[in-house]
PDB file of C-alpha atoms and ligand atoms in Angstrom:
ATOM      1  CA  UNK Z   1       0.000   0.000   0.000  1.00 92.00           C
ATOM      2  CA  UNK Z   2       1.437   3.420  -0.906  1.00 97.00           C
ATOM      3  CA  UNK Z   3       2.287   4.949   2.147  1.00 97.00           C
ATOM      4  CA  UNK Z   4       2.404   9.278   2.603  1.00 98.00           C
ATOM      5  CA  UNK Z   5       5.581  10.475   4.301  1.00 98.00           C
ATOM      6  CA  UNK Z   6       6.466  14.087   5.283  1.00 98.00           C
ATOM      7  CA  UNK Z   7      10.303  14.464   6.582  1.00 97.00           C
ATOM      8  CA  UNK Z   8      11.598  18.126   6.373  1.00 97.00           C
ATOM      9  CA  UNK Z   9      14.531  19.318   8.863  1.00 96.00           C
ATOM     10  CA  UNK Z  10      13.432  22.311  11.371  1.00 98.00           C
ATOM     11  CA  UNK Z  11      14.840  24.210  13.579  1.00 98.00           C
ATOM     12  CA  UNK Z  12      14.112  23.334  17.645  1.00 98.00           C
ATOM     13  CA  UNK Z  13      11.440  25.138  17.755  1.00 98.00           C
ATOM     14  CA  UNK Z  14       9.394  24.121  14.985  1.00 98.00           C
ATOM     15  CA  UNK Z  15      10.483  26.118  11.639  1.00 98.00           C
ATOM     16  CA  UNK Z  16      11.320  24.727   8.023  1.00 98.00           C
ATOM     17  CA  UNK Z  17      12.436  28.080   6.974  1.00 97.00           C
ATOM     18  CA  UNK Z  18      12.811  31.932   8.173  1.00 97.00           C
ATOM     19  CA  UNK Z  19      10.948  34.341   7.024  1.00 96.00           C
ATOM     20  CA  UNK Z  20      12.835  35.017   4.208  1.00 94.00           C
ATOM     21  CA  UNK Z  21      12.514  31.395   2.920  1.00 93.00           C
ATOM     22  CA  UNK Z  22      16.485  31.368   3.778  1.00 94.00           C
ATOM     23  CA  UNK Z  23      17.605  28.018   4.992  1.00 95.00           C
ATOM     24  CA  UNK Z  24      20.809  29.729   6.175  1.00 94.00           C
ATOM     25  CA  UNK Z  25      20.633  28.169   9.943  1.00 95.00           C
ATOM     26  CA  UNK Z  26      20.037  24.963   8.449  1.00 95.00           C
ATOM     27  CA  UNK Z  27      22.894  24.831   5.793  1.00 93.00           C
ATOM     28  CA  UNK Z  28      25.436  26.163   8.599  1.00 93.00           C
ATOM     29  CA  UNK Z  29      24.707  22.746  10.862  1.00 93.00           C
ATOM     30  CA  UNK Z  30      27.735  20.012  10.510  1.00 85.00           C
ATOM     31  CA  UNK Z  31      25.732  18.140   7.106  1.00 77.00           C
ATOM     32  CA  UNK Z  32      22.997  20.389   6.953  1.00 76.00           C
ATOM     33  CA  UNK Z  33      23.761  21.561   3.798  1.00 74.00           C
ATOM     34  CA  UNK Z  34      24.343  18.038   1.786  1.00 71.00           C
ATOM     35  CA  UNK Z  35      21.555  15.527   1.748  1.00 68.00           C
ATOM     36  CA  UNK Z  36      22.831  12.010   3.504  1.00 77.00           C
ATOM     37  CA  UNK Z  37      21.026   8.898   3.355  1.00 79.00           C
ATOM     38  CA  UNK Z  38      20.910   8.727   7.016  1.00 80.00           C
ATOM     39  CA  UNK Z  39      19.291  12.689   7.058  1.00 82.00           C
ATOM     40  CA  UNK Z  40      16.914  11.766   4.294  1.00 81.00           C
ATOM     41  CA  UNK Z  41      16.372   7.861   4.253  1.00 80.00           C
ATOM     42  CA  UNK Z  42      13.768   7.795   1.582  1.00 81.00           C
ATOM     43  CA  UNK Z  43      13.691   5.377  -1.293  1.00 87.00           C
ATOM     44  CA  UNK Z  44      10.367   7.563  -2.712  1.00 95.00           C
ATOM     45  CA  UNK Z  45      10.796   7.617  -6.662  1.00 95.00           C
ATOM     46  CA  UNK Z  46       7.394   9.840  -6.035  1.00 98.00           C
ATOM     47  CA  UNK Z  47       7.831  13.255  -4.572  1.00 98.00           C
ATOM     48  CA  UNK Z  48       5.289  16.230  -3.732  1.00 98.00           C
ATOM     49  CA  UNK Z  49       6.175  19.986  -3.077  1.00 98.00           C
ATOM     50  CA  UNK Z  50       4.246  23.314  -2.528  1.00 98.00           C
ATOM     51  CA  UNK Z  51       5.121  26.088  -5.026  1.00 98.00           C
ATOM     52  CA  UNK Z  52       7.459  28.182  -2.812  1.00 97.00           C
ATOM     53  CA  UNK Z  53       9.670  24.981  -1.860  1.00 97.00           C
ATOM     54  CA  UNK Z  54      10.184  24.378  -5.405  1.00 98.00           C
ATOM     55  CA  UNK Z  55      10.545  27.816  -6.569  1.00 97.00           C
ATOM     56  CA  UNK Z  56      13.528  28.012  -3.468  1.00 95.00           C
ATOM     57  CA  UNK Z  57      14.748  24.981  -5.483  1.00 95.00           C
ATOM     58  CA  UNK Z  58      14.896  25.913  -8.840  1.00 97.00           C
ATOM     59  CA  UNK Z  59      16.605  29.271  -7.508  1.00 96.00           C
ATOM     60  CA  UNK Z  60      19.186  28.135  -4.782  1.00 93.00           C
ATOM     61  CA  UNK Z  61      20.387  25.538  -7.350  1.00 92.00           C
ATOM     62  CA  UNK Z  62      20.104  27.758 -10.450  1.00 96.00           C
ATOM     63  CA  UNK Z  63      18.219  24.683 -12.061  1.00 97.00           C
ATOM     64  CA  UNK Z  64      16.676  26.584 -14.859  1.00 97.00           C
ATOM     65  CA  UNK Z  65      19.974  27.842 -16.507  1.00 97.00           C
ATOM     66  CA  UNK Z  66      21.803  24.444 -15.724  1.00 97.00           C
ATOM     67  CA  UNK Z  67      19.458  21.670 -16.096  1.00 96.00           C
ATOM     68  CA  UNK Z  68      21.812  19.344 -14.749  1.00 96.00           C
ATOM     69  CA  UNK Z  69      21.615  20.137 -11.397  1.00 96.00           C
ATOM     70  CA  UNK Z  70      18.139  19.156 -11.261  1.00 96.00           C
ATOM     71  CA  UNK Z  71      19.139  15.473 -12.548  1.00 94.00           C
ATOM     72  CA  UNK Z  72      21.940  15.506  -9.772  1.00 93.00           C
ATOM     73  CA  UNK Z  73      19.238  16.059  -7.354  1.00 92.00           C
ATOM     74  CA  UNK Z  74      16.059  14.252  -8.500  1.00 94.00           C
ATOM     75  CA  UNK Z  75      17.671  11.522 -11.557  1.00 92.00           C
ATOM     76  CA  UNK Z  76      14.412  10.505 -12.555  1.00 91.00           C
ATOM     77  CA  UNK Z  77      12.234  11.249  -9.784  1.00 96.00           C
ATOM     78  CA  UNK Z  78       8.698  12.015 -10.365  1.00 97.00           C
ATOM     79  CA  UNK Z  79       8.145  15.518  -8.693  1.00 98.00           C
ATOM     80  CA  UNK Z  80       4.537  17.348  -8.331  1.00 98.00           C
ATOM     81  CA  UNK Z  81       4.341  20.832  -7.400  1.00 98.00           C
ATOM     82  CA  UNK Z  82       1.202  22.157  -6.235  1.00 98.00           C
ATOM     83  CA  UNK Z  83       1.002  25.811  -7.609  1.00 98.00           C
ATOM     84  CA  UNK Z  84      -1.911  28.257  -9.173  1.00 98.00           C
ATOM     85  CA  UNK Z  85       0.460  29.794 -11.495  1.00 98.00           C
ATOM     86  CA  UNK Z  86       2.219  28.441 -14.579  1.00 96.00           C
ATOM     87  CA  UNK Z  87       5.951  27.991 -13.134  1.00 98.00           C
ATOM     88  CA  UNK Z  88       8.563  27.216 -15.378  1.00 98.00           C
ATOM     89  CA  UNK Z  89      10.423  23.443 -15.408  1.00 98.00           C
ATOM     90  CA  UNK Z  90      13.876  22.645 -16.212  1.00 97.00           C
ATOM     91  CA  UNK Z  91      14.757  21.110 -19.312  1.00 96.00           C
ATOM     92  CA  UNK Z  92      14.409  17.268 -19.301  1.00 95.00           C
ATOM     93  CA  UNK Z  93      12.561  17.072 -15.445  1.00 96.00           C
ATOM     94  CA  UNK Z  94       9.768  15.138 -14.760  1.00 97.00           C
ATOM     95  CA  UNK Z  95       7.749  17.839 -12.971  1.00 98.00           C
ATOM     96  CA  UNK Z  96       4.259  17.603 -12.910  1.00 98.00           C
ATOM     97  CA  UNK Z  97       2.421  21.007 -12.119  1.00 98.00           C
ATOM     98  CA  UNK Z  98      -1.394  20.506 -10.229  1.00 98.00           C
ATOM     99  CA  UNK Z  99      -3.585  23.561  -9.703  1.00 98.00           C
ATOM    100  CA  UNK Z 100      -5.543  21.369  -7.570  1.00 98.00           C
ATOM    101  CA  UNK Z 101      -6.446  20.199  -3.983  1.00 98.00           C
ATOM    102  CA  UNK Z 102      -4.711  17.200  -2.427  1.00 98.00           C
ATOM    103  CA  UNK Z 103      -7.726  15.569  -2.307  1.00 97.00           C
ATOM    104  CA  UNK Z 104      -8.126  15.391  -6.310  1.00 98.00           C
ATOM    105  CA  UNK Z 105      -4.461  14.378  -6.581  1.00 98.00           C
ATOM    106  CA  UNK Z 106      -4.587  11.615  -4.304  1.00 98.00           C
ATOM    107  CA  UNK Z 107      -5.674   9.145  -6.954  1.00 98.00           C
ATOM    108  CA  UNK Z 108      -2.864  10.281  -9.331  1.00 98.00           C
ATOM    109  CA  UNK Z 109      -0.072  10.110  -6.807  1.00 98.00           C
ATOM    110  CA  UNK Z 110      -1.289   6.998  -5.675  1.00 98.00           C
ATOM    111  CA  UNK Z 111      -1.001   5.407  -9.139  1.00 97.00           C
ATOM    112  CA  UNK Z 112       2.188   7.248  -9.916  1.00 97.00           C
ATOM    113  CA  UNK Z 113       3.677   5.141  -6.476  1.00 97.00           C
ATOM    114  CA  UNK Z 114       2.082   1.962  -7.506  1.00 97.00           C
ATOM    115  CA  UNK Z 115       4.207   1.894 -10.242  1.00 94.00           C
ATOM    116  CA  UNK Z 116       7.483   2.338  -8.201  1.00 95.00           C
ATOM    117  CA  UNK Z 117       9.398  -0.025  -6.175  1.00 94.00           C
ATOM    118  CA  UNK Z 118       9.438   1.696  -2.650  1.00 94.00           C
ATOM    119  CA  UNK Z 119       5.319   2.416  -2.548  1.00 96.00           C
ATOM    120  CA  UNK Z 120       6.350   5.843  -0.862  1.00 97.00           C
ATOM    121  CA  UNK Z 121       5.534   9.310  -1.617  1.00 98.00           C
ATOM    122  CA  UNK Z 122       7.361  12.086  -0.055  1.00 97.00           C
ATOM    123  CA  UNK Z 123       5.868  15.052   1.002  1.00 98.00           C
ATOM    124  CA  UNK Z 124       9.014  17.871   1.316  1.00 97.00           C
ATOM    125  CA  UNK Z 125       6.884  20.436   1.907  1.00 96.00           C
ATOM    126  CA  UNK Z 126       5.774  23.092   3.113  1.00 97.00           C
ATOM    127  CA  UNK Z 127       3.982  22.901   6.526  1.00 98.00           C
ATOM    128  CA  UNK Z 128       0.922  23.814   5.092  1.00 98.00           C
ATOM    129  CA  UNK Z 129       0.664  20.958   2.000  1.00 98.00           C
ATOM    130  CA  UNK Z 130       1.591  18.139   4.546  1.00 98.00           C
ATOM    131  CA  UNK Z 131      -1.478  19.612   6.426  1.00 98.00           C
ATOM    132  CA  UNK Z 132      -3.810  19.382   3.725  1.00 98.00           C
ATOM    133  CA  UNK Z 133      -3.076  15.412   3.139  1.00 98.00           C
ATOM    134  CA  UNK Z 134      -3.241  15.326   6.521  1.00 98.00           C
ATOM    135  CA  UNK Z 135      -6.720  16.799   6.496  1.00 97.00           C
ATOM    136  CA  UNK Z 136      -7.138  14.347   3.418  1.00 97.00           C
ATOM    137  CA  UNK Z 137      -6.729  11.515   6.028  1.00 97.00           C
ATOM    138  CA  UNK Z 138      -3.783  10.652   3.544  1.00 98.00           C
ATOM    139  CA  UNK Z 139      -0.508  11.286   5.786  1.00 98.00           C
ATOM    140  CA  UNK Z 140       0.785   7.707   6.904  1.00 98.00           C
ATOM    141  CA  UNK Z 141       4.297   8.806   8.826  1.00 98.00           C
ATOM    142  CA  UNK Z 142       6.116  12.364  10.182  1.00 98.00           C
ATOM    143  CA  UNK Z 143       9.637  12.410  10.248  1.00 97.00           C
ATOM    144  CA  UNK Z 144      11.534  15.763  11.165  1.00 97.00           C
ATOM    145  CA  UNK Z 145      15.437  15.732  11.612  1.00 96.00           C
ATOM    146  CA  UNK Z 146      16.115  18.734  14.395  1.00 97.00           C
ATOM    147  CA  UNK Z 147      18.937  21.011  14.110  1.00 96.00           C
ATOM    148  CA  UNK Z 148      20.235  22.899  16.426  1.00 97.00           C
ATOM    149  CA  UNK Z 149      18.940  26.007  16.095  1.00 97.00           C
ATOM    150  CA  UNK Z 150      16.060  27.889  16.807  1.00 98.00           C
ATOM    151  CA  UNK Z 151      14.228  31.025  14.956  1.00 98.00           C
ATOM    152  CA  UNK Z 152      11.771  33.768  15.968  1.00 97.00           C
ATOM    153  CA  UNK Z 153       9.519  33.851  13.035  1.00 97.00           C
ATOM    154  CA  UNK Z 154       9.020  31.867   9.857  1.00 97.00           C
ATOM    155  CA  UNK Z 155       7.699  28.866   7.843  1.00 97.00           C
ATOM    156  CA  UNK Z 156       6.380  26.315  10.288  1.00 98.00           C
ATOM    157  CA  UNK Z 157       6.801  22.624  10.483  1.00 98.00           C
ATOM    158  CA  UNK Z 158       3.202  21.290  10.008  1.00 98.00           C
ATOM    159  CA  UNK Z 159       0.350  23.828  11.253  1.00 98.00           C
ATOM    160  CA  UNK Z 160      -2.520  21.685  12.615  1.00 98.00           C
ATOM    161  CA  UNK Z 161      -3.546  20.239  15.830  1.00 98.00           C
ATOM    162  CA  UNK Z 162      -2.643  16.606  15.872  1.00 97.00           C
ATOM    163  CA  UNK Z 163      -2.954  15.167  19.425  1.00 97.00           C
ATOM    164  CA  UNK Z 164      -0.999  12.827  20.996  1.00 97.00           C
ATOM    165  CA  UNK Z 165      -3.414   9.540  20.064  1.00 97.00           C
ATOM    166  CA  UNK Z 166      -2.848   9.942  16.681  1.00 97.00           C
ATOM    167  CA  UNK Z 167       0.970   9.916  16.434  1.00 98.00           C
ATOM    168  CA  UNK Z 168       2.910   6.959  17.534  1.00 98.00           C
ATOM    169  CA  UNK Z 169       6.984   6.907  17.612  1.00 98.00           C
ATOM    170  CA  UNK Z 170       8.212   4.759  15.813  1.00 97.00           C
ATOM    171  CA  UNK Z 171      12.236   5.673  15.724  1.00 97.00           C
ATOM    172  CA  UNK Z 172      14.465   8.190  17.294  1.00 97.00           C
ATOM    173  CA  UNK Z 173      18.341   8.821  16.809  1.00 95.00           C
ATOM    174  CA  UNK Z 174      20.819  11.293  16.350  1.00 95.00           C
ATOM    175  CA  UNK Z 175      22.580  11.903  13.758  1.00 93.00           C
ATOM    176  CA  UNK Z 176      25.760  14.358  13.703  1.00 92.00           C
ATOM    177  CA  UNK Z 177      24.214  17.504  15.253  1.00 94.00           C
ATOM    178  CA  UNK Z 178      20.886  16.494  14.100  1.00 95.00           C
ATOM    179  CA  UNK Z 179      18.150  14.373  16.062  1.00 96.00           C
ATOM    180  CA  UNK Z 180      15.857  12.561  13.450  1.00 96.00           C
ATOM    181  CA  UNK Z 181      12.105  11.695  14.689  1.00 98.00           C
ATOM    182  CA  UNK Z 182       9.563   9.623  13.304  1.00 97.00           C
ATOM    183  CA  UNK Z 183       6.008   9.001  13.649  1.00 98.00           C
ATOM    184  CA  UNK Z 184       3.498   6.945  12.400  1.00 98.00           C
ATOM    185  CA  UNK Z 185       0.010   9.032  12.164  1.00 98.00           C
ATOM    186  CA  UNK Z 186      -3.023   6.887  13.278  1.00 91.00           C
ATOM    187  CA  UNK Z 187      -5.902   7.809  10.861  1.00 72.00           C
ATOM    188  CA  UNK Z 188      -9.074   8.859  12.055  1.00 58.00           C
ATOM    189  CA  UNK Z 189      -8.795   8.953  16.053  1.00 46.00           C
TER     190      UNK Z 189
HETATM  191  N1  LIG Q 201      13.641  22.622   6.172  1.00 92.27           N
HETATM  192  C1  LIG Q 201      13.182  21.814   5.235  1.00 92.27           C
HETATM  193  O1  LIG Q 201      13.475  20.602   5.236  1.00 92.27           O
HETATM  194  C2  LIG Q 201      12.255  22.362   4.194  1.00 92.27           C
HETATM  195  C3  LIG Q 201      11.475  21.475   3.449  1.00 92.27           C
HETATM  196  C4  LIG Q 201      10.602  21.999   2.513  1.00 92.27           C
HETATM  197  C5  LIG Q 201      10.502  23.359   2.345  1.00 92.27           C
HETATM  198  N2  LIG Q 201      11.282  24.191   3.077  1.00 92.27           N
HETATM  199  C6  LIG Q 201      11.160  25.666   2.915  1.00 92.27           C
HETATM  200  O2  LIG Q 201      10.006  26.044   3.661  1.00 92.27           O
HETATM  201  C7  LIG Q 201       9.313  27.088   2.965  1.00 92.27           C
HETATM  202  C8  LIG Q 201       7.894  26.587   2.706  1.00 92.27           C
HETATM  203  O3  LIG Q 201       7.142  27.579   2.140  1.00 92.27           O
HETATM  204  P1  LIG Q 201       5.548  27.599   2.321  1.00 92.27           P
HETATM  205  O4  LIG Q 201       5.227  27.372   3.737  1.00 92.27           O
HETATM  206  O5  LIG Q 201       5.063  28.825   1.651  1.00 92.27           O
HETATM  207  O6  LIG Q 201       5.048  26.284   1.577  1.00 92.27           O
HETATM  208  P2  LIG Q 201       5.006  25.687   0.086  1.00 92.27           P
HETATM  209  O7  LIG Q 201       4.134  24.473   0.235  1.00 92.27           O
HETATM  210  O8  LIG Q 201       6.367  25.461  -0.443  1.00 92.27           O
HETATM  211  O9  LIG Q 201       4.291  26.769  -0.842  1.00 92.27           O
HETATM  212  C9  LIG Q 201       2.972  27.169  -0.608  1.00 92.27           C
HETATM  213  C10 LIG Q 201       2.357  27.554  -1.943  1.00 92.27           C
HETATM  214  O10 LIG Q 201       2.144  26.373  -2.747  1.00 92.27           O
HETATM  215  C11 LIG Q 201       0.963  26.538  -3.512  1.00 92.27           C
HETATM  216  N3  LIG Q 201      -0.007  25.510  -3.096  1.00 92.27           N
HETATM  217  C12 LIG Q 201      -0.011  24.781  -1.946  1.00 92.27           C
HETATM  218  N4  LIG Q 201      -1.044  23.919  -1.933  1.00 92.27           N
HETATM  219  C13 LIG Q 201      -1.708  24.098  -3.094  1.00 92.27           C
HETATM  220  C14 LIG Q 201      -2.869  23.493  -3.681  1.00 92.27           C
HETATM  221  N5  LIG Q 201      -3.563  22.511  -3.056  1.00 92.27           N
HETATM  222  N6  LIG Q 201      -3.272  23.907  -4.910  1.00 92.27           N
HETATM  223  C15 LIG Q 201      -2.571  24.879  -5.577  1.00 92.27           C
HETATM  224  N7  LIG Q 201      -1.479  25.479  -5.071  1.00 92.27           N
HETATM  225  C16 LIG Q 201      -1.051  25.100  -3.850  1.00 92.27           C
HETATM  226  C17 LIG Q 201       0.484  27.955  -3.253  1.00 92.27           C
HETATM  227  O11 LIG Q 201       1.220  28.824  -4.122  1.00 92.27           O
HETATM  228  P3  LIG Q 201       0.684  29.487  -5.490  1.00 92.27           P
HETATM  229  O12 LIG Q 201       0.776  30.941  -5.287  1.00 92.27           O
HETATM  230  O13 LIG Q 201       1.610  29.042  -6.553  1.00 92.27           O
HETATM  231  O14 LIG Q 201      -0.701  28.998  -5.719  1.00 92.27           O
HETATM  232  C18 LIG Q 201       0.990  28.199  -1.829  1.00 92.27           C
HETATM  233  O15 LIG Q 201       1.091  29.550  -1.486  1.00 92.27           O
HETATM  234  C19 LIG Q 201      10.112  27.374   1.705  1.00 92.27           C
HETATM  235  O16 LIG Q 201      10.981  28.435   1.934  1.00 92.27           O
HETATM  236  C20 LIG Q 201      10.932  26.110   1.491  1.00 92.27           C
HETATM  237  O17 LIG Q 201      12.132  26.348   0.807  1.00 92.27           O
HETATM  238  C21 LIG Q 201      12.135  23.721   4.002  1.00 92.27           C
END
């Protein structure tokens, strides 16, 4: 069964970004600023990302002018990108741009996972899109690596009220500077 998992890094107190959509505390963390299996342990040939995180994408990495970069980082990933406006794709990516809510895309992603060998999705992010498939009863794990830092203002982690009978640990561990959660979310308590 395809299974829905966010995992974004955020500071101690709960932020994916400041509120400048700079990343700058999380890049200056001991192996904050390249992606290790251990940081990011999914397999997910299927991934799912609100405009902004992709837009911060496209620019940090200069993506649209070298092209390559975005294989580096995604080979032949699948990636959606939730967005109302037309946003432009770098050559040769297999982007996939829905103007739609997660609820009408849950069919599609589902089928797009089917088809791969790990049955995962990965929600990067924002906050706010892992809350709507949580509202969509269609977020099956939570997995936040911590840095140590912490920020006054900014983009949060996931903003919605999910009490403690819905979220069971399932793993806990450090890892360099970093300590890496993760939760299984119980549907429908
Ligand atoms: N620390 C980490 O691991 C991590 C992970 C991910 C992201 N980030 C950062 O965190 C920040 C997140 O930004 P954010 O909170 O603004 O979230 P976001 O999800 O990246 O972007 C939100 C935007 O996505 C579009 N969108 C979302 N749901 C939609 C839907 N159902 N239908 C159509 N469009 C939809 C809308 O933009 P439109 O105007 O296009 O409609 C919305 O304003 C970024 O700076 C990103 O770089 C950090």
């Amino acid at each position: 069964m395809v299974q829905f998992i966010y995992d974004a890094a955020a500071t101690l107190n709960g932020f994916i970004a400041d509120e400048h959509h700079s990343l700058e505390w999380l890049f200056t963390v001991e192996g904050g600023d390249a992606p290790t299996d251990e940081l990011y342990p999914s397999h997910a040939d299927v991934l799912v990302m609100g405009a902004h995180t992709y837009e911060w994408v496209l620019a940090h990495e200069n993506m649209l002018d070298d092209p390559a970069k975005w294989a580096e980082f995604y080979g032949t990933k699948t990636v959606y990108v939730l967005s109302s406006r037309t946003l432009p794709v770098p050559a040769g990516a297999e982007v996939r741009l829905r103007n739609a809510s997660v609820a009408e895309v849950l069919p599609e992603l589902r089928a797009a996972a089917e088809a791969t060998a790990s049955q995962e999705i990965w929600i990067m992010g924002g906050g706010d899109l892992a809350g709507q498939f949580f509202d969509a009863s269609a977020l099956d794990r939570i997995a936040v690596s911590i840095a140590p830092a912490l920020l006054t203002s900014g983009a949060p982690f996931l903003p919605r009220r999910i009490d403690p009978d819905q979220l069971r640990l399932i793993g806990a561990r450090a890892v360099g500077q970093f300590a890496r959660l993760e939760y299984a979310v119980r549907a429908g308590s």
